[in-house]
Phi, psi and omega in degrees: 000140177243133180241133175253110186244134177280131182280128184296330182290323183231112188289348182265338185273136178241123179266148180251128180234127183237132180186195182249133175281119181254347179202151174220136180242113181271117180212047179067234179288343179267022179295131180234160171220150183250125182250131179246136180211169177256129176235112181055039178081003180246133179288131180231135177247138177237139178253125183239143170275128186297324184258026179288139177290346178284340177277115182274323183202145175233124179243131175267116182275323186209138176247135176231151178277127178236158182248013179231150177282321180244128184258047182293340179293344178289347176298327181273341183256091183286337181294329179293330181277336182290339181285339186256000000 
């Protein structure tokens, strides 16, 4: 998944974040999702509000069938993150 987020310090710059969604919490307008990615070989997780005005665009690059609601086990499997 690729997220285009507007940076709060500078209203014109849009940062691009690419990673794997490992969790989603459904709570109406407070719905959040957790994105995991590798930055310089270190795993980093970001929590985003789905209906935030700072999120300009969300693109789904690839869909895979999973059998768990929360993919926290991917924290231990770094090879799965290197592919994205």
